[in-house]
């Protein structure tokens, strides 16, 4: 399991390894599809065919149209294009400032994208969540108004695994728009980077206007992603240039990575049902083992089918999460303290704070690989016990 056979890799919420079938597609295109898809000669036409086929594959899985799919460099760029593109288009259209609503436990790339809109005049409103990470629908209904431009709620939280009821939120927004003269706004965006391995992606059923995907979370290549943008929604490009990707994302397309993304997404659809069952079982066994072996464990996030099947988030009073991560690493196990995009710069989790948790309690995140085994689960739990005991002994000696 993982890059080295002797190690256990359990941080797939940060990034997955590349599936061998995706790697084959990636390598083939690296060798054979080097042309610029915007060119008119043979190599360019060949590259464009692969680009358009990849777009059709992604659109089909989302039950969208090919011209609603814009390829990006990953989740961060997709989220920024959604936020800044929508808000700048709104300002150009109306000449006025508006409001953006984001949930309190969004990924850092969403929160930072919102802040960038704040510099353009947007008022950012944080939508609170309960102790399991679910947004308060009642509060959302109360704060919606004719200045609301965009609402963004992650499909599945990367730290605590909470699965949002996206279709229920979409229904609230549809009702509000209908009650207000069939207004075009607010648009509804979801960061779905953690979702494809486990959750339905049909955009009509979800009711979203924009949806972000990332190849590195689904056993695909790093540095590639996609943004679904519903037809008719107004959005301004944030990367001007040659006009690629329907004028919304200029720059020569990375054909090998895009083809790899499409293949990875196909595989997640094929394997989804069995992976949900398999990893849910391993997740619950891991939680039970931790409870049995290590007293005082505190788990964050919901239980059962309202939680990502591969996600366990756990902490212990008085035990620093970073020490646990380092201790497990020495024993050949890779886990994290939370979002990999901000863990080094910001060890304190805004997600745990939003849950109204004890701010002095840190946690570790364990997110399982599809190749995980019962043996791996047992080793993770026993290794955690060993590391926690060492940390507590060290604390007593220092005291």
mmCIF file of C-alpha atoms in Angstrom, residues 2-399:
data_model
loop_
_atom_site.group_PDB
_atom_site.id
_atom_site.type_symbol
_atom_site.label_atom_id
_atom_site.label_comp_id
_atom_site.label_asym_id
_atom_site.label_seq_id
_atom_site.Cartn_x
_atom_site.Cartn_y
_atom_site.Cartn_z
ATOM 1 C CA UNK A 2 1.417 3.403 -0.927
ATOM 2 C CA UNK A 3 4.650 4.381 -2.620
ATOM 3 C CA UNK A 4 6.840 1.979 -0.628
ATOM 4 C CA UNK A 5 5.526 -1.529 -0.009
ATOM 5 C CA UNK A 6 6.739 -1.567 3.602
ATOM 6 C CA UNK A 7 4.909 1.660 4.456
ATOM 7 C CA UNK A 8 1.227 2.314 5.031
ATOM 8 C CA UNK A 9 -0.034 5.430 3.262
ATOM 9 C CA UNK A 10 -3.170 6.798 4.950
ATOM 10 C CA UNK A 11 -3.390 10.398 3.762
ATOM 11 C CA UNK A 12 -5.379 10.068 0.548
ATOM 12 C CA UNK A 13 -7.434 13.183 1.368
ATOM 13 C CA UNK A 14 -4.202 15.106 0.703
ATOM 14 C CA UNK A 15 -3.225 13.229 -2.436
ATOM 15 C CA UNK A 16 -3.503 9.724 -3.805
ATOM 16 C CA UNK A 17 -0.967 7.650 -5.659
ATOM 17 C CA UNK A 18 -1.527 7.302 -9.418
ATOM 18 C CA UNK A 19 -3.501 4.238 -10.482
ATOM 19 C CA UNK A 20 -1.443 2.076 -12.854
ATOM 20 C CA UNK A 21 -4.182 2.328 -15.504
ATOM 21 C CA UNK A 22 -4.091 6.118 -15.251
ATOM 22 C CA UNK A 23 -0.311 6.022 -15.386
ATOM 23 C CA UNK A 24 -0.490 4.039 -18.635
ATOM 24 C CA UNK A 25 -2.732 6.715 -20.186
ATOM 25 C CA UNK A 26 -0.503 9.478 -18.865
ATOM 26 C CA UNK A 27 2.695 7.870 -20.174
ATOM 27 C CA UNK A 28 1.203 7.079 -23.579
ATOM 28 C CA UNK A 29 0.104 10.679 -24.034
ATOM 29 C CA UNK A 30 3.395 12.074 -22.759
ATOM 30 C CA UNK A 31 5.120 10.134 -25.533
ATOM 31 C CA UNK A 32 2.625 10.517 -28.337
ATOM 32 C CA UNK A 33 0.432 13.577 -27.757
ATOM 33 C CA UNK A 34 2.933 16.392 -27.509
ATOM 34 C CA UNK A 35 1.216 18.690 -30.000
ATOM 35 C CA UNK A 36 -0.466 21.953 -29.064
ATOM 36 C CA UNK A 37 -4.233 21.391 -29.188
ATOM 37 C CA UNK A 38 -4.710 24.900 -30.631
ATOM 38 C CA UNK A 39 -2.537 24.143 -33.683
ATOM 39 C CA UNK A 40 -3.869 23.218 -37.144
ATOM 40 C CA UNK A 41 -1.264 20.620 -38.144
ATOM 41 C CA UNK A 42 -1.517 16.861 -37.572
ATOM 42 C CA UNK A 43 0.035 16.773 -34.090
ATOM 43 C CA UNK A 44 -2.201 19.591 -32.924
ATOM 44 C CA UNK A 45 -5.345 17.978 -34.347
ATOM 45 C CA UNK A 46 -4.445 14.724 -32.600
ATOM 46 C CA UNK A 47 -3.967 16.521 -29.287
ATOM 47 C CA UNK A 48 -7.278 18.338 -29.738
ATOM 48 C CA UNK A 49 -9.114 15.046 -30.339
ATOM 49 C CA UNK A 50 -7.771 13.695 -27.034
ATOM 50 C CA UNK A 51 -8.737 16.959 -25.312
ATOM 51 C CA UNK A 52 -12.301 16.859 -26.640
ATOM 52 C CA UNK A 53 -12.731 13.157 -25.847
ATOM 53 C CA UNK A 54 -11.515 13.764 -22.292
ATOM 54 C CA UNK A 55 -13.979 16.652 -21.991
ATOM 55 C CA UNK A 56 -16.802 14.383 -23.192
ATOM 56 C CA UNK A 57 -15.852 11.716 -20.643
ATOM 57 C CA UNK A 58 -15.849 14.154 -17.719
ATOM 58 C CA UNK A 59 -19.096 15.765 -18.896
ATOM 59 C CA UNK A 60 -20.776 12.382 -19.253
ATOM 60 C CA UNK A 61 -19.894 11.351 -15.702
ATOM 61 C CA UNK A 62 -21.345 14.627 -14.408
ATOM 62 C CA UNK A 63 -24.361 14.387 -16.760
ATOM 63 C CA UNK A 64 -23.266 17.769 -18.109
ATOM 64 C CA UNK A 65 -22.498 19.129 -21.562
ATOM 65 C CA UNK A 66 -18.884 19.199 -22.825
ATOM 66 C CA UNK A 67 -18.900 22.994 -23.104
ATOM 67 C CA UNK A 68 -19.710 23.168 -19.378
ATOM 68 C CA UNK A 69 -16.354 21.597 -18.458
ATOM 69 C CA UNK A 70 -13.279 23.824 -18.072
ATOM 70 C CA UNK A 71 -9.958 22.115 -17.382
ATOM 71 C CA UNK A 72 -7.761 23.733 -14.719
ATOM 72 C CA UNK A 73 -4.531 23.047 -12.850
ATOM 73 C CA UNK A 74 -6.414 21.615 -9.863
ATOM 74 C CA UNK A 75 -8.840 22.356 -7.057
ATOM 75 C CA UNK A 76 -7.297 25.640 -5.948
ATOM 76 C CA UNK A 77 -7.464 27.180 -9.410
ATOM 77 C CA UNK A 78 -10.965 25.818 -9.960
ATOM 78 C CA UNK A 79 -12.189 27.382 -6.719
ATOM 79 C CA UNK A 80 -10.543 30.706 -7.545
ATOM 80 C CA UNK A 81 -12.050 30.748 -11.034
ATOM 81 C CA UNK A 82 -15.475 30.017 -9.557
ATOM 82 C CA UNK A 83 -15.262 32.788 -6.946
ATOM 83 C CA UNK A 84 -13.388 35.551 -8.683
ATOM 84 C CA UNK A 85 -14.857 34.769 -12.090
ATOM 85 C CA UNK A 86 -18.422 34.913 -10.811
ATOM 86 C CA UNK A 87 -17.917 37.958 -8.608
ATOM 87 C CA UNK A 88 -16.091 40.011 -11.235
ATOM 88 C CA UNK A 89 -18.791 39.181 -13.783
ATOM 89 C CA UNK A 90 -21.450 40.281 -11.284
ATOM 90 C CA UNK A 91 -19.678 43.595 -10.676
ATOM 91 C CA UNK A 92 -19.270 44.221 -14.394
ATOM 92 C CA UNK A 93 -22.935 43.465 -14.963
ATOM 93 C CA UNK A 94 -24.429 45.389 -12.045
ATOM 94 C CA UNK A 95 -21.781 47.948 -11.101
ATOM 95 C CA UNK A 96 -22.474 47.191 -7.449
ATOM 96 C CA UNK A 97 -20.979 45.140 -4.621
ATOM 97 C CA UNK A 98 -22.515 41.912 -3.402
ATOM 98 C CA UNK A 99 -22.256 39.224 -0.754
ATOM 99 C CA UNK A 100 -20.704 35.755 -0.763
ATOM 100 C CA UNK A 101 -21.730 33.019 1.674
ATOM 101 C CA UNK A 102 -19.279 30.240 2.550
ATOM 102 C CA UNK A 103 -19.516 27.542 5.180
ATOM 103 C CA UNK A 104 -17.213 27.774 8.193
ATOM 104 C CA UNK A 105 -15.384 24.536 7.357
ATOM 105 C CA UNK A 106 -14.481 25.115 3.723
ATOM 106 C CA UNK A 107 -11.087 24.131 2.347
ATOM 107 C CA UNK A 108 -8.459 26.844 2.685
ATOM 108 C CA UNK A 109 -8.466 27.438 -1.085
ATOM 109 C CA UNK A 110 -12.165 28.366 -0.904
ATOM 110 C CA UNK A 111 -11.691 30.655 2.078
ATOM 111 C CA UNK A 112 -8.756 32.401 0.422
ATOM 112 C CA UNK A 113 -10.673 32.728 -2.859
ATOM 113 C CA UNK A 114 -13.466 34.388 -0.879
ATOM 114 C CA UNK A 115 -10.945 36.769 0.691
ATOM 115 C CA UNK A 116 -9.706 37.744 -2.759
ATOM 116 C CA UNK A 117 -13.273 38.754 -3.632
ATOM 117 C CA UNK A 118 -13.445 40.743 -0.403
ATOM 118 C CA UNK A 119 -10.672 42.935 -1.819
ATOM 119 C CA UNK A 120 -12.940 43.541 -4.820
ATOM 120 C CA UNK A 121 -15.736 44.787 -2.582
ATOM 121 C CA UNK A 122 -17.560 41.585 -1.628
ATOM 122 C CA UNK A 123 -18.937 41.094 1.853
ATOM 123 C CA UNK A 124 -18.094 37.589 3.086
ATOM 124 C CA UNK A 125 -20.638 35.867 5.324
ATOM 125 C CA UNK A 126 -19.651 32.699 7.184
ATOM 126 C CA UNK A 127 -22.377 30.061 7.395
ATOM 127 C CA UNK A 128 -22.103 28.224 10.734
ATOM 128 C CA UNK A 129 -22.044 24.456 11.143
ATOM 129 C CA UNK A 130 -23.120 22.157 13.966
ATOM 130 C CA UNK A 131 -20.765 19.907 15.952
ATOM 131 C CA UNK A 132 -20.745 17.323 13.166
ATOM 132 C CA UNK A 133 -19.946 19.836 10.448
ATOM 133 C CA UNK A 134 -23.372 20.221 8.840
ATOM 134 C CA UNK A 135 -24.419 23.700 7.735
ATOM 135 C CA UNK A 136 -27.404 25.324 9.363
ATOM 136 C CA UNK A 137 -30.068 25.441 6.621
ATOM 137 C CA UNK A 138 -32.274 27.671 8.766
ATOM 138 C CA UNK A 139 -29.501 30.274 9.053
ATOM 139 C CA UNK A 140 -28.892 30.066 5.296
ATOM 140 C CA UNK A 141 -32.549 30.904 4.629
ATOM 141 C CA UNK A 142 -32.309 33.876 7.000
ATOM 142 C CA UNK A 143 -29.164 35.416 5.501
ATOM 143 C CA UNK A 144 -30.025 35.058 1.800
ATOM 144 C CA UNK A 145 -30.874 38.427 0.270
ATOM 145 C CA UNK A 146 -30.892 40.291 -3.030
ATOM 146 C CA UNK A 147 -27.177 41.066 -2.657
ATOM 147 C CA UNK A 148 -26.126 37.411 -2.393
ATOM 148 C CA UNK A 149 -23.995 36.573 -5.423
ATOM 149 C CA UNK A 150 -22.561 33.167 -4.557
ATOM 150 C CA UNK A 151 -23.079 30.413 -1.978
ATOM 151 C CA UNK A 152 -20.353 27.795 -1.548
ATOM 152 C CA UNK A 153 -20.580 24.625 0.553
ATOM 153 C CA UNK A 154 -18.151 21.725 0.156
ATOM 154 C CA UNK A 155 -19.700 18.442 -0.940
ATOM 155 C CA UNK A 156 -17.476 16.546 1.511
ATOM 156 C CA UNK A 157 -15.147 18.033 4.090
ATOM 157 C CA UNK A 158 -11.509 17.071 3.693
ATOM 158 C CA UNK A 159 -10.702 17.039 7.420
ATOM 159 C CA UNK A 160 -13.653 15.473 9.235
ATOM 160 C CA UNK A 161 -15.389 13.716 6.332
ATOM 161 C CA UNK A 162 -18.794 15.398 6.694
ATOM 162 C CA UNK A 163 -20.970 14.872 3.597
ATOM 163 C CA UNK A 164 -23.173 17.900 2.973
ATOM 164 C CA UNK A 165 -26.747 17.564 1.717
ATOM 165 C CA UNK A 166 -25.985 19.525 -1.438
ATOM 166 C CA UNK A 167 -29.348 18.907 -3.098
ATOM 167 C CA UNK A 168 -31.182 20.238 -0.018
ATOM 168 C CA UNK A 169 -29.092 23.413 -0.068
ATOM 169 C CA UNK A 170 -29.717 23.782 -3.811
ATOM 170 C CA UNK A 171 -33.452 23.472 -3.184
ATOM 171 C CA UNK A 172 -33.299 26.391 -0.727
ATOM 172 C CA UNK A 173 -31.516 28.540 -3.301
ATOM 173 C CA UNK A 174 -33.904 27.573 -6.106
ATOM 174 C CA UNK A 175 -36.884 28.463 -3.905
ATOM 175 C CA UNK A 176 -35.339 31.825 -2.988
ATOM 176 C CA UNK A 177 -34.657 32.673 -6.648
ATOM 177 C CA UNK A 178 -38.200 31.734 -7.610
ATOM 178 C CA UNK A 179 -39.656 33.820 -4.799
ATOM 179 C CA UNK A 180 -37.584 36.762 -5.979
ATOM 180 C CA UNK A 181 -38.675 37.074 -9.594
ATOM 181 C CA UNK A 182 -36.650 34.131 -10.940
ATOM 182 C CA UNK A 183 -33.416 35.939 -10.111
ATOM 183 C CA UNK A 184 -30.265 34.532 -11.703
ATOM 184 C CA UNK A 185 -28.391 34.924 -8.413
ATOM 185 C CA UNK A 186 -27.171 33.556 -6.116
ATOM 186 C CA UNK A 187 -25.103 30.934 -7.909
ATOM 187 C CA UNK A 188 -24.361 27.734 -6.008
ATOM 188 C CA UNK A 189 -20.807 26.334 -5.962
ATOM 189 C CA UNK A 190 -19.515 23.158 -4.341
ATOM 190 C CA UNK A 191 -15.936 22.063 -3.851
ATOM 191 C CA UNK A 192 -16.294 18.384 -4.753
ATOM 192 C CA UNK A 193 -12.613 17.442 -4.728
ATOM 193 C CA UNK A 194 -13.107 14.800 -2.010
ATOM 194 C CA UNK A 195 -16.343 13.435 -3.477
ATOM 195 C CA UNK A 196 -15.744 11.453 -6.715
ATOM 196 C CA UNK A 197 -14.467 8.247 -5.102
ATOM 197 C CA UNK A 198 -17.602 7.841 -2.999
ATOM 198 C CA UNK A 199 -20.494 10.146 -3.924
ATOM 199 C CA UNK A 200 -22.871 10.775 -6.871
ATOM 200 C CA UNK A 201 -21.672 13.516 -9.221
ATOM 201 C CA UNK A 202 -24.725 14.184 -11.414
ATOM 202 C CA UNK A 203 -24.937 17.962 -11.427
ATOM 203 C CA UNK A 204 -28.666 18.128 -12.206
ATOM 204 C CA UNK A 205 -29.482 15.969 -9.187
ATOM 205 C CA UNK A 206 -27.135 17.989 -7.005
ATOM 206 C CA UNK A 207 -28.559 21.259 -8.304
ATOM 207 C CA UNK A 208 -25.229 23.094 -8.416
ATOM 208 C CA UNK A 209 -24.126 25.818 -10.818
ATOM 209 C CA UNK A 210 -20.400 25.287 -10.341
ATOM 210 C CA UNK A 211 -18.479 22.215 -9.168
ATOM 211 C CA UNK A 212 -14.732 21.784 -8.611
ATOM 212 C CA UNK A 213 -12.761 18.564 -9.231
ATOM 213 C CA UNK A 214 -9.099 17.661 -8.650
ATOM 214 C CA UNK A 215 -7.119 14.813 -10.243
ATOM 215 C CA UNK A 216 -4.765 14.278 -7.309
ATOM 216 C CA UNK A 217 -7.599 13.169 -5.001
ATOM 217 C CA UNK A 218 -8.838 10.351 -7.277
ATOM 218 C CA UNK A 219 -5.684 8.359 -8.138
ATOM 219 C CA UNK A 220 -5.043 10.703 -11.051
ATOM 220 C CA UNK A 221 -2.216 13.109 -11.900
ATOM 221 C CA UNK A 222 -1.338 16.131 -9.800
ATOM 222 C CA UNK A 223 -1.656 19.569 -11.365
ATOM 223 C CA UNK A 224 -4.917 18.972 -13.219
ATOM 224 C CA UNK A 225 -8.568 19.486 -12.386
ATOM 225 C CA UNK A 226 -11.866 20.635 -13.810
ATOM 226 C CA UNK A 227 -14.557 23.192 -13.085
ATOM 227 C CA UNK A 228 -18.144 22.537 -14.127
ATOM 228 C CA UNK A 229 -19.946 25.785 -15.026
ATOM 229 C CA UNK A 230 -23.639 25.564 -15.829
ATOM 230 C CA UNK A 231 -24.596 26.977 -19.231
ATOM 231 C CA UNK A 232 -25.716 30.574 -19.097
ATOM 232 C CA UNK A 233 -23.933 31.413 -15.862
ATOM 233 C CA UNK A 234 -21.870 34.568 -16.188
ATOM 234 C CA UNK A 235 -18.195 34.218 -15.340
ATOM 235 C CA UNK A 236 -15.124 36.300 -16.138
ATOM 236 C CA UNK A 237 -11.728 34.692 -16.901
ATOM 237 C CA UNK A 238 -9.026 35.224 -14.294
ATOM 238 C CA UNK A 239 -6.188 34.047 -16.585
ATOM 239 C CA UNK A 240 -6.335 36.129 -19.783
ATOM 240 C CA UNK A 241 -4.252 35.002 -22.724
ATOM 241 C CA UNK A 242 -4.807 32.876 -25.805
ATOM 242 C CA UNK A 243 -8.438 32.117 -25.080
ATOM 243 C CA UNK A 244 -8.258 28.362 -24.467
ATOM 244 C CA UNK A 245 -10.996 26.573 -22.507
ATOM 245 C CA UNK A 246 -13.816 28.674 -23.996
ATOM 246 C CA UNK A 247 -11.884 31.829 -23.133
ATOM 247 C CA UNK A 248 -12.128 31.114 -19.409
ATOM 248 C CA UNK A 249 -8.731 29.557 -18.740
ATOM 249 C CA UNK A 250 -5.997 30.598 -21.132
ATOM 250 C CA UNK A 251 -2.795 28.610 -21.513
ATOM 251 C CA UNK A 252 -1.718 25.559 -23.493
ATOM 252 C CA UNK A 253 -3.711 22.573 -22.237
ATOM 253 C CA UNK A 254 -1.820 19.787 -20.471
ATOM 254 C CA UNK A 255 -3.158 16.987 -22.686
ATOM 255 C CA UNK A 256 -1.485 14.014 -20.902
ATOM 256 C CA UNK A 257 -2.719 15.180 -17.483
ATOM 257 C CA UNK A 258 -6.228 15.934 -18.794
ATOM 258 C CA UNK A 259 -6.443 12.468 -20.369
ATOM 259 C CA UNK A 260 -5.241 11.018 -17.049
ATOM 260 C CA UNK A 261 -7.903 12.953 -15.156
ATOM 261 C CA UNK A 262 -10.634 11.601 -17.436
ATOM 262 C CA UNK A 263 -9.376 8.035 -16.982
ATOM 263 C CA UNK A 264 -9.149 8.425 -13.200
ATOM 264 C CA UNK A 265 -12.704 9.763 -13.059
ATOM 265 C CA UNK A 266 -13.927 6.820 -15.163
ATOM 266 C CA UNK A 267 -12.282 4.397 -12.762
ATOM 267 C CA UNK A 268 -13.778 6.055 -9.691
ATOM 268 C CA UNK A 269 -17.230 5.652 -11.221
ATOM 269 C CA UNK A 270 -16.601 1.970 -11.941
ATOM 270 C CA UNK A 271 -15.166 1.212 -8.493
ATOM 271 C CA UNK A 272 -17.342 3.553 -6.424
ATOM 272 C CA UNK A 273 -19.963 1.138 -5.100
ATOM 273 C CA UNK A 274 -17.505 -1.525 -3.968
ATOM 274 C CA UNK A 275 -15.056 1.019 -2.565
ATOM 275 C CA UNK A 276 -17.763 2.618 -0.429
ATOM 276 C CA UNK A 277 -18.697 -0.731 1.116
ATOM 277 C CA UNK A 278 -15.114 -1.905 1.580
ATOM 278 C CA UNK A 279 -13.637 1.267 3.055
ATOM 279 C CA UNK A 280 -16.657 1.990 5.269
ATOM 280 C CA UNK A 281 -16.075 -1.382 6.904
ATOM 281 C CA UNK A 282 -12.367 -0.713 7.420
ATOM 282 C CA UNK A 283 -13.059 2.794 8.737
ATOM 283 C CA UNK A 284 -15.507 1.542 11.351
ATOM 284 C CA UNK A 285 -13.141 -1.252 12.398
ATOM 285 C CA UNK A 286 -10.332 1.261 12.802
ATOM 286 C CA UNK A 287 -12.530 3.481 14.989
ATOM 287 C CA UNK A 288 -13.468 0.457 17.139
ATOM 288 C CA UNK A 289 -9.830 -0.618 17.501
ATOM 289 C CA UNK A 290 -8.726 2.886 18.518
ATOM 290 C CA UNK A 291 -11.507 3.026 21.112
ATOM 291 C CA UNK A 292 -10.459 -0.368 22.476
ATOM 292 C CA UNK A 293 -6.725 0.286 22.576
ATOM 293 C CA UNK A 294 -6.398 3.977 23.450
ATOM 294 C CA UNK A 295 -8.529 5.476 26.240
ATOM 295 C CA UNK A 296 -9.728 9.033 25.909
ATOM 296 C CA UNK A 297 -9.919 9.186 22.120
ATOM 297 C CA UNK A 298 -12.156 11.980 20.817
ATOM 298 C CA UNK A 299 -13.561 11.560 17.293
ATOM 299 C CA UNK A 300 -14.732 14.431 15.099
ATOM 300 C CA UNK A 301 -17.355 14.415 12.377
ATOM 301 C CA UNK A 302 -20.506 12.378 11.828
ATOM 302 C CA UNK A 303 -20.860 8.593 11.841
ATOM 303 C CA UNK A 304 -22.153 6.129 9.281
ATOM 304 C CA UNK A 305 -23.189 7.084 5.760
ATOM 305 C CA UNK A 306 -23.031 10.817 6.481
ATOM 306 C CA UNK A 307 -19.245 10.540 6.659
ATOM 307 C CA UNK A 308 -16.737 9.782 3.898
ATOM 308 C CA UNK A 309 -16.020 6.034 3.959
ATOM 309 C CA UNK A 310 -12.259 6.482 4.189
ATOM 310 C CA UNK A 311 -12.076 9.223 6.852
ATOM 311 C CA UNK A 312 -11.183 9.019 10.552
ATOM 312 C CA UNK A 313 -10.410 12.197 12.541
ATOM 313 C CA UNK A 314 -9.301 11.626 16.128
ATOM 314 C CA UNK A 315 -7.461 13.398 18.950
ATOM 315 C CA UNK A 316 -6.410 12.901 22.566
ATOM 316 C CA UNK A 317 -6.452 15.530 25.334
ATOM 317 C CA UNK A 318 -2.985 16.913 25.976
ATOM 318 C CA UNK A 319 -1.418 15.168 22.972
ATOM 319 C CA UNK A 320 -0.047 17.317 20.142
ATOM 320 C CA UNK A 321 -1.137 16.072 16.726
ATOM 321 C CA UNK A 322 2.221 16.885 15.121
ATOM 322 C CA UNK A 323 3.978 14.571 17.589
ATOM 323 C CA UNK A 324 1.607 11.762 16.638
ATOM 324 C CA UNK A 325 2.221 12.295 12.910
ATOM 325 C CA UNK A 326 5.995 12.282 13.405
ATOM 326 C CA UNK A 327 5.834 9.226 15.659
ATOM 327 C CA UNK A 328 3.762 7.250 13.157
ATOM 328 C CA UNK A 329 6.020 8.297 10.306
ATOM 329 C CA UNK A 330 8.953 6.749 12.150
ATOM 330 C CA UNK A 331 6.944 3.520 12.325
ATOM 331 C CA UNK A 332 6.227 3.547 8.579
ATOM 332 C CA UNK A 333 2.740 5.055 8.573
ATOM 333 C CA UNK A 334 1.752 8.295 6.820
ATOM 334 C CA UNK A 335 -1.154 10.333 8.218
ATOM 335 C CA UNK A 336 -1.710 14.084 8.631
ATOM 336 C CA UNK A 337 -2.940 16.718 11.064
ATOM 337 C CA UNK A 338 -5.594 18.005 8.671
ATOM 338 C CA UNK A 339 -5.554 19.901 5.406
ATOM 339 C CA UNK A 340 -2.228 19.361 3.638
ATOM 340 C CA UNK A 341 -2.589 22.754 1.955
ATOM 341 C CA UNK A 342 -2.248 24.599 5.261
ATOM 342 C CA UNK A 343 -0.840 22.157 7.838
ATOM 343 C CA UNK A 344 2.711 23.576 7.878
ATOM 344 C CA UNK A 345 1.690 27.222 7.970
ATOM 345 C CA UNK A 346 -1.406 26.895 10.182
ATOM 346 C CA UNK A 347 -1.303 23.916 12.575
ATOM 347 C CA UNK A 348 -4.490 25.140 14.264
ATOM 348 C CA UNK A 349 -7.542 23.782 12.460
ATOM 349 C CA UNK A 350 -10.282 26.262 11.572
ATOM 350 C CA UNK A 351 -12.521 23.234 11.033
ATOM 351 C CA UNK A 352 -12.235 22.044 14.648
ATOM 352 C CA UNK A 353 -12.807 25.604 15.843
ATOM 353 C CA UNK A 354 -15.974 25.819 13.772
ATOM 354 C CA UNK A 355 -17.309 22.675 15.472
ATOM 355 C CA UNK A 356 -17.123 24.516 18.796
ATOM 356 C CA UNK A 357 -14.592 21.939 19.860
ATOM 357 C CA UNK A 358 -12.058 22.326 22.645
ATOM 358 C CA UNK A 359 -9.523 24.597 20.959
ATOM 359 C CA UNK A 360 -6.691 23.063 22.971
ATOM 360 C CA UNK A 361 -7.373 19.641 21.478
ATOM 361 C CA UNK A 362 -5.685 18.867 18.184
ATOM 362 C CA UNK A 363 -6.453 15.901 15.982
ATOM 363 C CA UNK A 364 -4.974 13.670 13.318
ATOM 364 C CA UNK A 365 -6.650 12.685 10.073
ATOM 365 C CA UNK A 366 -6.443 9.150 8.731
ATOM 366 C CA UNK A 367 -7.784 8.709 5.188
ATOM 367 C CA UNK A 368 -7.554 5.227 3.762
ATOM 368 C CA UNK A 369 -6.244 4.058 0.402
ATOM 369 C CA UNK A 370 -8.444 1.760 -1.704
ATOM 370 C CA UNK A 371 -5.731 -0.913 -1.281
ATOM 371 C CA UNK A 372 -5.865 -0.815 2.526
ATOM 372 C CA UNK A 373 -6.249 -4.131 4.346
ATOM 373 C CA UNK A 374 -7.326 -5.391 7.771
ATOM 374 C CA UNK A 375 -3.643 -5.912 8.517
ATOM 375 C CA UNK A 376 -3.008 -2.231 7.766
ATOM 376 C CA UNK A 377 -5.853 -1.162 10.042
ATOM 377 C CA UNK A 378 -4.526 -3.268 12.889
ATOM 378 C CA UNK A 379 -1.023 -1.846 12.472
ATOM 379 C CA UNK A 380 -2.293 1.744 12.418
ATOM 380 C CA UNK A 381 -4.265 1.258 15.656
ATOM 381 C CA UNK A 382 -1.441 -0.566 17.475
ATOM 382 C CA UNK A 383 1.111 1.984 16.289
ATOM 383 C CA UNK A 384 -1.108 4.830 17.471
ATOM 384 C CA UNK A 385 -1.284 3.203 20.910
ATOM 385 C CA UNK A 386 2.504 2.900 21.030
ATOM 386 C CA UNK A 387 3.058 6.516 19.949
ATOM 387 C CA UNK A 388 0.454 7.973 22.329
ATOM 388 C CA UNK A 389 1.949 6.041 25.272
ATOM 389 C CA UNK A 390 5.465 7.267 24.397
ATOM 390 C CA UNK A 391 4.257 10.858 24.201
ATOM 391 C CA UNK A 392 2.523 10.636 27.582
ATOM 392 C CA UNK A 393 5.564 9.039 29.213
ATOM 393 C CA UNK A 394 7.731 11.824 27.791
ATOM 394 C CA UNK A 395 5.355 14.433 29.121
ATOM 395 C CA UNK A 396 5.536 12.914 32.635
ATOM 396 C CA UNK A 397 9.346 12.880 32.536
ATOM 397 C CA UNK A 398 9.463 16.544 31.487
ATOM 398 C CA UNK A 399 6.943 17.473 34.185
#
